Amino acid sequence: MRVLIVEDDQFHASYLQDAISDTLPEVTETLHATDGARGEAEGRTGGFEAVVMDLQLPRRNGIEAARTIWQERPGTRILFWSNYADEAYLRGISRIVPDDSAYGYVIKTSSRERLVLALRAVLVEGQIMVDRQLHSLSRRTDPPDNALNDSEYAVLVDLALGLPDKLIAERRNMSLRTVQNRLLSLYDKLGVGDCTPAPALNKRVGALNRALRTRILNVETLNAAQVDLDRWLDERAHGD
């Protein structure tokens, strides 16, 4: 089995290589890519069965690199690892992972034992494994009653990209009334509803501010969302 490590920090890359060589005898070769663009290129053409992918990378972020790899090689097993337990990352990954593909998400501060468990589960056994730290953080910052559903999250992303309500409705195949109802719901869940003290603040800006501060959105996922939007706008302009 050949494994590609995509990590710009040499210390973390060496740590991963040591963990793989010490505990995964199935792995016969590892290659280290130091940025997202090279990692994407190697993942597409290098014949690697599995990838360990950092999320914050120079030249191309991990979600975008993984998206391209999966588009061309959907059977690739990818373990993401990051310093951050962001809900935005997990949502971003869930939107691009092919059906029945193995993937995982582990926090860099996890113990070596936890890392090894994730490496074996995802890379060798083809399981789906998400670090429990991510789930525990999500439960603390977003109680179940206030968690955004997929429809509300889609509207929030389009709001963050600057789309007006009518264009959100067209893109998401919703009625204008449905979009406005989703906005009212996410304002309430994010705590930027009618209780905002006078003078009233811009709720759209307030929702974006809250989403960024609570890591429901982050820069990397917005960059990936912008790529999707640009593609959609191009198809719309050409009538496809």
Tab-separated table of C-alpha atoms in Angstrom:
chain	number	residue	atom	x	y	z
A	1	MET	CA	0.000	0.000	0.000
A	2	ARG	CA	1.305	3.473	-0.954
A	3	VAL	CA	0.394	6.482	1.205
A	4	LEU	CA	0.691	10.169	0.347
A	5	ILE	CA	1.259	12.661	3.204
A	6	VAL	CA	0.266	16.249	2.389
A	7	GLU	CA	1.621	18.484	5.160
A	8	ASP	CA	3.548	21.767	5.014
A	9	ASP	CA	5.073	21.429	8.495
A	10	GLN	CA	8.131	19.161	8.453
A	11	PHE	CA	7.811	18.211	12.126
A	12	HIS	CA	4.225	17.036	11.649
A	13	ALA	CA	5.135	15.234	8.425
A	14	SER	CA	7.967	13.352	10.166
A	15	TYR	CA	5.653	12.490	13.049
A	16	LEU	CA	3.143	11.010	10.607
A	17	GLN	CA	5.795	9.077	8.706
A	18	ASP	CA	7.136	7.585	11.944
A	19	ALA	CA	3.641	6.605	13.115
A	20	ILE	CA	2.877	4.942	9.787
A	21	SER	CA	6.170	3.078	9.509
A	22	ASP	CA	6.036	1.905	13.151
A	23	THR	CA	2.441	0.657	13.198
A	24	LEU	CA	1.182	-0.026	9.663
A	25	PRO	CA	3.212	-2.859	8.084
A	26	GLU	CA	0.755	-2.845	5.167
A	27	VAL	CA	2.242	0.458	3.980
A	28	THR	CA	5.144	-0.172	1.594
A	29	GLU	CA	5.862	3.425	0.568
A	30	THR	CA	5.123	6.977	1.709
A	31	LEU	CA	5.594	10.224	-0.197
A	32	HIS	CA	5.571	13.680	1.375
A	33	ALA	CA	4.041	16.658	-0.482
A	34	THR	CA	4.670	20.044	1.137
A	35	ASP	CA	1.738	22.013	-0.294
A	36	GLY	CA	-1.800	21.463	-1.483
A	37	ALA	CA	-1.112	21.903	-5.187
A	38	ARG	CA	1.600	19.235	-5.255
A	39	GLY	CA	-0.478	16.977	-3.025
A	40	GLU	CA	-3.413	17.287	-5.404
A	41	ALA	CA	-1.220	16.468	-8.413
A	42	GLU	CA	0.367	13.439	-6.716
A	43	GLY	CA	-2.990	12.212	-5.446
A	44	ARG	CA	-4.450	12.355	-8.952
A	45	THR	CA	-1.613	10.673	-10.816
A	46	GLY	CA	0.690	8.953	-8.330
A	47	GLY	CA	-1.276	5.760	-7.765
A	48	PHE	CA	-1.691	6.236	-4.006
A	49	GLU	CA	-4.409	4.191	-2.328
A	50	ALA	CA	-4.539	6.504	0.682
A	51	VAL	CA	-3.778	10.098	1.665
A	52	VAL	CA	-3.220	11.913	4.962
A	53	MET	CA	-4.242	15.507	4.249
A	54	ASP	CA	-3.672	18.648	6.290
A	55	LEU	CA	-6.463	21.174	5.815
A	56	GLN	CA	-4.563	24.466	5.983
A	57	LEU	CA	-1.985	24.330	3.217
A	58	PRO	CA	-0.163	26.785	0.956
A	59	ARG	CA	-1.193	27.083	-2.708
A	60	ARG	CA	-4.344	24.951	-2.303
A	61	ASN	CA	-6.332	24.062	0.805
A	62	GLY	CA	-6.942	20.479	1.809
A	63	ILE	CA	-10.650	20.405	0.996
A	64	GLU	CA	-10.081	21.628	-2.554
A	65	ALA	CA	-7.186	19.213	-3.088
A	66	ALA	CA	-9.284	16.312	-1.779
A	67	ARG	CA	-12.227	17.298	-3.962
A	68	THR	CA	-10.090	17.076	-7.106
A	69	ILE	CA	-8.500	13.787	-6.050
A	70	TRP	CA	-11.908	12.253	-5.336
A	71	GLN	CA	-13.344	13.482	-8.627
A	72	GLU	CA	-10.711	11.506	-10.518
A	73	ARG	CA	-9.991	8.715	-8.011
A	74	PRO	CA	-13.138	8.263	-5.870
A	75	GLY	CA	-11.783	5.143	-4.192
A	76	THR	CA	-8.920	7.028	-2.522
A	77	ARG	CA	-9.037	6.809	1.269
A	78	ILE	CA	-8.344	10.198	2.848
A	79	LEU	CA	-7.640	10.970	6.499
A	80	PHE	CA	-7.838	14.706	7.180
A	81	TRP	CA	-5.995	16.128	10.140
A	82	SER	CA	-6.068	19.633	11.498
A	83	ASN	CA	-5.277	21.840	14.455
A	84	TYR	CA	-8.909	22.912	14.550
A	85	ALA	CA	-12.118	21.109	15.481
A	86	ASP	CA	-14.260	23.224	13.178
A	87	GLU	CA	-17.800	22.263	12.250
A	88	ALA	CA	-17.144	24.078	8.970
A	89	TYR	CA	-14.418	21.617	8.000
A	90	LEU	CA	-16.582	18.574	8.672
A	91	ARG	CA	-19.490	20.041	6.706
A	92	GLY	CA	-17.136	20.925	3.877
A	93	ILE	CA	-15.761	17.391	3.764
A	94	SER	CA	-19.218	15.817	3.901
A	95	ARG	CA	-20.227	17.780	0.790
A	96	ILE	CA	-17.366	16.455	-1.351
A	97	VAL	CA	-16.822	12.871	-0.204
A	98	PRO	CA	-18.011	10.303	-2.803
A	99	ASP	CA	-20.572	7.699	-1.826
A	100	ASP	CA	-19.045	4.746	0.005
A	101	SER	CA	-15.587	6.349	0.209
A	102	ALA	CA	-13.549	5.982	3.375
A	103	TYR	CA	-12.492	9.159	5.136
A	104	GLY	CA	-11.636	10.421	8.595
A	105	TYR	CA	-10.918	13.544	10.589
A	106	VAL	CA	-8.432	13.612	13.466
A	107	ILE	CA	-7.179	16.537	15.530
A	108	LYS	CA	-3.393	17.082	15.596
A	109	THR	CA	-3.407	17.335	19.387
A	110	SER	CA	-4.846	13.824	19.694
A	111	SER	CA	-2.693	11.176	21.336
A	112	ARG	CA	-0.430	8.978	19.223
A	113	GLU	CA	-2.680	6.046	20.067
A	114	ARG	CA	-5.682	7.928	18.715
A	115	LEU	CA	-3.783	8.886	15.567
A	116	VAL	CA	-2.698	5.301	14.959
A	117	LEU	CA	-6.282	4.105	15.453
A	118	ALA	CA	-7.475	6.627	12.860
A	119	LEU	CA	-4.692	5.742	10.421
A	120	ARG	CA	-5.504	2.042	10.573
A	121	ALA	CA	-9.287	2.519	10.507
A	122	VAL	CA	-9.320	4.823	7.477
A	123	LEU	CA	-6.226	3.977	5.426
A	124	VAL	CA	-6.119	0.204	5.905
A	125	GLU	CA	-9.618	-0.912	6.890
A	126	GLY	CA	-11.585	1.602	4.824
A	127	GLN	CA	-13.759	2.862	7.674
A	128	ILE	CA	-15.198	6.313	8.372
A	129	MET	CA	-13.789	7.816	11.569
A	130	VAL	CA	-14.308	11.332	12.945
A	131	ASP	CA	-12.435	12.458	16.063
A	132	ARG	CA	-14.669	12.637	19.111
A	133	GLN	CA	-13.131	16.020	19.980
A	134	LEU	CA	-14.950	17.494	17.005
A	135	HIS	CA	-18.258	16.107	18.164
A	136	SER	CA	-17.733	17.280	21.745
A	137	LEU	CA	-16.843	20.799	20.600
A	138	SER	CA	-19.879	20.904	18.343
A	139	ARG	CA	-22.119	19.871	21.223
A	140	ARG	CA	-20.700	22.627	23.446
A	141	THR	CA	-20.992	25.446	20.920
A	142	ASP	CA	-24.172	24.389	19.111
A	143	PRO	CA	-26.821	22.678	21.255
A	144	PRO	CA	-29.023	20.318	19.174
A	145	ASP	CA	-32.011	22.695	19.211
A	146	ASN	CA	-29.838	25.468	17.725
A	147	ALA	CA	-27.832	23.451	15.205
A	148	LEU	CA	-28.291	24.577	11.610
A	149	ASN	CA	-29.807	22.009	9.280
A	150	ASP	CA	-28.379	21.478	5.788
A	151	SER	CA	-30.839	23.849	4.131
A	152	GLU	CA	-30.109	26.661	6.590
A	153	TYR	CA	-26.384	26.085	6.250
A	154	ALA	CA	-26.595	26.310	2.452
A	155	VAL	CA	-28.377	29.661	2.724
A	156	LEU	CA	-25.784	30.869	5.254
A	157	VAL	CA	-22.943	29.980	2.866
A	158	ASP	CA	-24.610	31.834	-0.001
A	159	LEU	CA	-25.213	34.811	2.280
A	160	ALA	CA	-21.506	34.808	3.163
A	161	LEU	CA	-20.637	34.756	-0.550
A	162	GLY	CA	-22.723	37.904	-1.059
A	163	LEU	CA	-25.719	36.478	-2.939
A	164	PRO	CA	-29.053	38.325	-2.711
A	165	ASP	CA	-32.155	36.392	-1.718
A	166	LYS	CA	-33.441	35.943	-5.295
A	167	LEU	CA	-30.182	34.415	-6.471
A	168	ILE	CA	-30.010	32.148	-3.428
A	169	ALA	CA	-33.513	30.936	-4.278
A	170	GLU	CA	-32.518	30.202	-7.877
A	171	ARG	CA	-29.290	28.461	-6.931
A	172	ARG	CA	-30.811	26.318	-4.187
A	173	ASN	CA	-34.048	25.620	-6.087
A	174	MET	CA	-36.137	27.238	-3.351
A	175	SER	CA	-38.949	29.757	-3.442
A	176	LEU	CA	-38.099	33.277	-2.331
A	177	ARG	CA	-40.372	32.804	0.692
A	178	THR	CA	-38.498	29.628	1.663
A	179	VAL	CA	-35.157	31.440	1.513
A	180	GLN	CA	-36.508	34.232	3.689
A	181	ASN	CA	-37.845	31.703	6.177
A	182	ARG	CA	-34.447	29.972	6.290
A	183	LEU	CA	-32.803	33.330	6.962
A	184	LEU	CA	-35.182	34.074	9.829
A	185	SER	CA	-34.490	30.638	11.299
A	186	LEU	CA	-30.702	30.933	11.122
A	187	TYR	CA	-30.835	34.490	12.546
A	188	ASP	CA	-32.700	33.067	15.511
A	189	LYS	CA	-30.363	30.089	15.943
A	190	LEU	CA	-27.263	32.277	15.666
A	191	GLY	CA	-28.606	34.779	18.179
A	192	VAL	CA	-29.043	37.753	15.841
A	193	GLY	CA	-32.843	37.919	15.920
A	194	ASP	CA	-35.251	40.676	16.885
A	195	CYS	CA	-33.764	40.874	20.379
A	196	THR	CA	-30.785	42.839	19.009
A	197	PRO	CA	-30.742	46.123	20.973
A	198	ALA	CA	-31.326	49.460	19.250
A	199	PRO	CA	-29.912	50.722	17.039
A	200	ALA	CA	-30.734	47.605	15.035
A	201	LEU	CA	-27.713	45.935	13.453
A	202	ASN	CA	-27.535	44.403	9.982
A	203	LYS	CA	-28.682	40.842	10.561
A	204	ARG	CA	-26.892	39.410	7.531
A	205	VAL	CA	-23.576	40.804	8.736
A	206	GLY	CA	-24.371	39.739	12.285
A	207	ALA	CA	-25.101	36.174	11.174
A	208	LEU	CA	-21.822	36.006	9.250
A	209	ASN	CA	-19.915	37.434	12.215
A	210	ARG	CA	-21.428	34.863	14.569
A	211	ALA	CA	-20.838	31.975	12.164
A	212	LEU	CA	-17.162	32.857	11.777
A	213	ARG	CA	-16.600	33.345	15.514
A	214	THR	CA	-18.191	29.998	16.380
A	215	ARG	CA	-16.382	28.203	13.498
A	216	ILE	CA	-19.574	27.221	11.697
A	217	LEU	CA	-17.821	28.852	8.739
A	218	ASN	CA	-14.132	29.394	8.093
A	219	VAL	CA	-11.937	30.792	5.344
A	220	GLU	CA	-11.020	27.441	3.809
A	221	THR	CA	-14.627	26.298	3.433
A	222	LEU	CA	-15.637	29.683	2.034
A	223	ASN	CA	-12.834	29.427	-0.532
A	224	ALA	CA	-14.161	26.022	-1.574
A	225	ALA	CA	-17.711	27.372	-1.670
A	226	GLN	CA	-16.568	30.221	-3.915
A	227	VAL	CA	-15.221	27.674	-6.410
A	228	ASP	CA	-18.640	25.979	-6.460
A	229	LEU	CA	-20.380	29.318	-6.909
A	230	ASP	CA	-18.090	30.382	-9.765
A	231	ARG	CA	-18.794	27.075	-11.515
A	232	TRP	CA	-22.546	27.514	-11.061
A	233	LEU	CA	-22.482	31.107	-12.303
A	234	ASP	CA	-20.527	30.038	-15.366
A	235	GLU	CA	-23.027	27.276	-16.154
A	236	ARG	CA	-25.903	29.701	-15.595
A	237	ALA	CA	-24.367	32.264	-17.950
A	238	HIS	CA	-23.991	29.641	-20.693
A	239	GLY	CA	-27.440	28.175	-20.134
A	240	ASP	CA	-26.198	24.692	-19.172
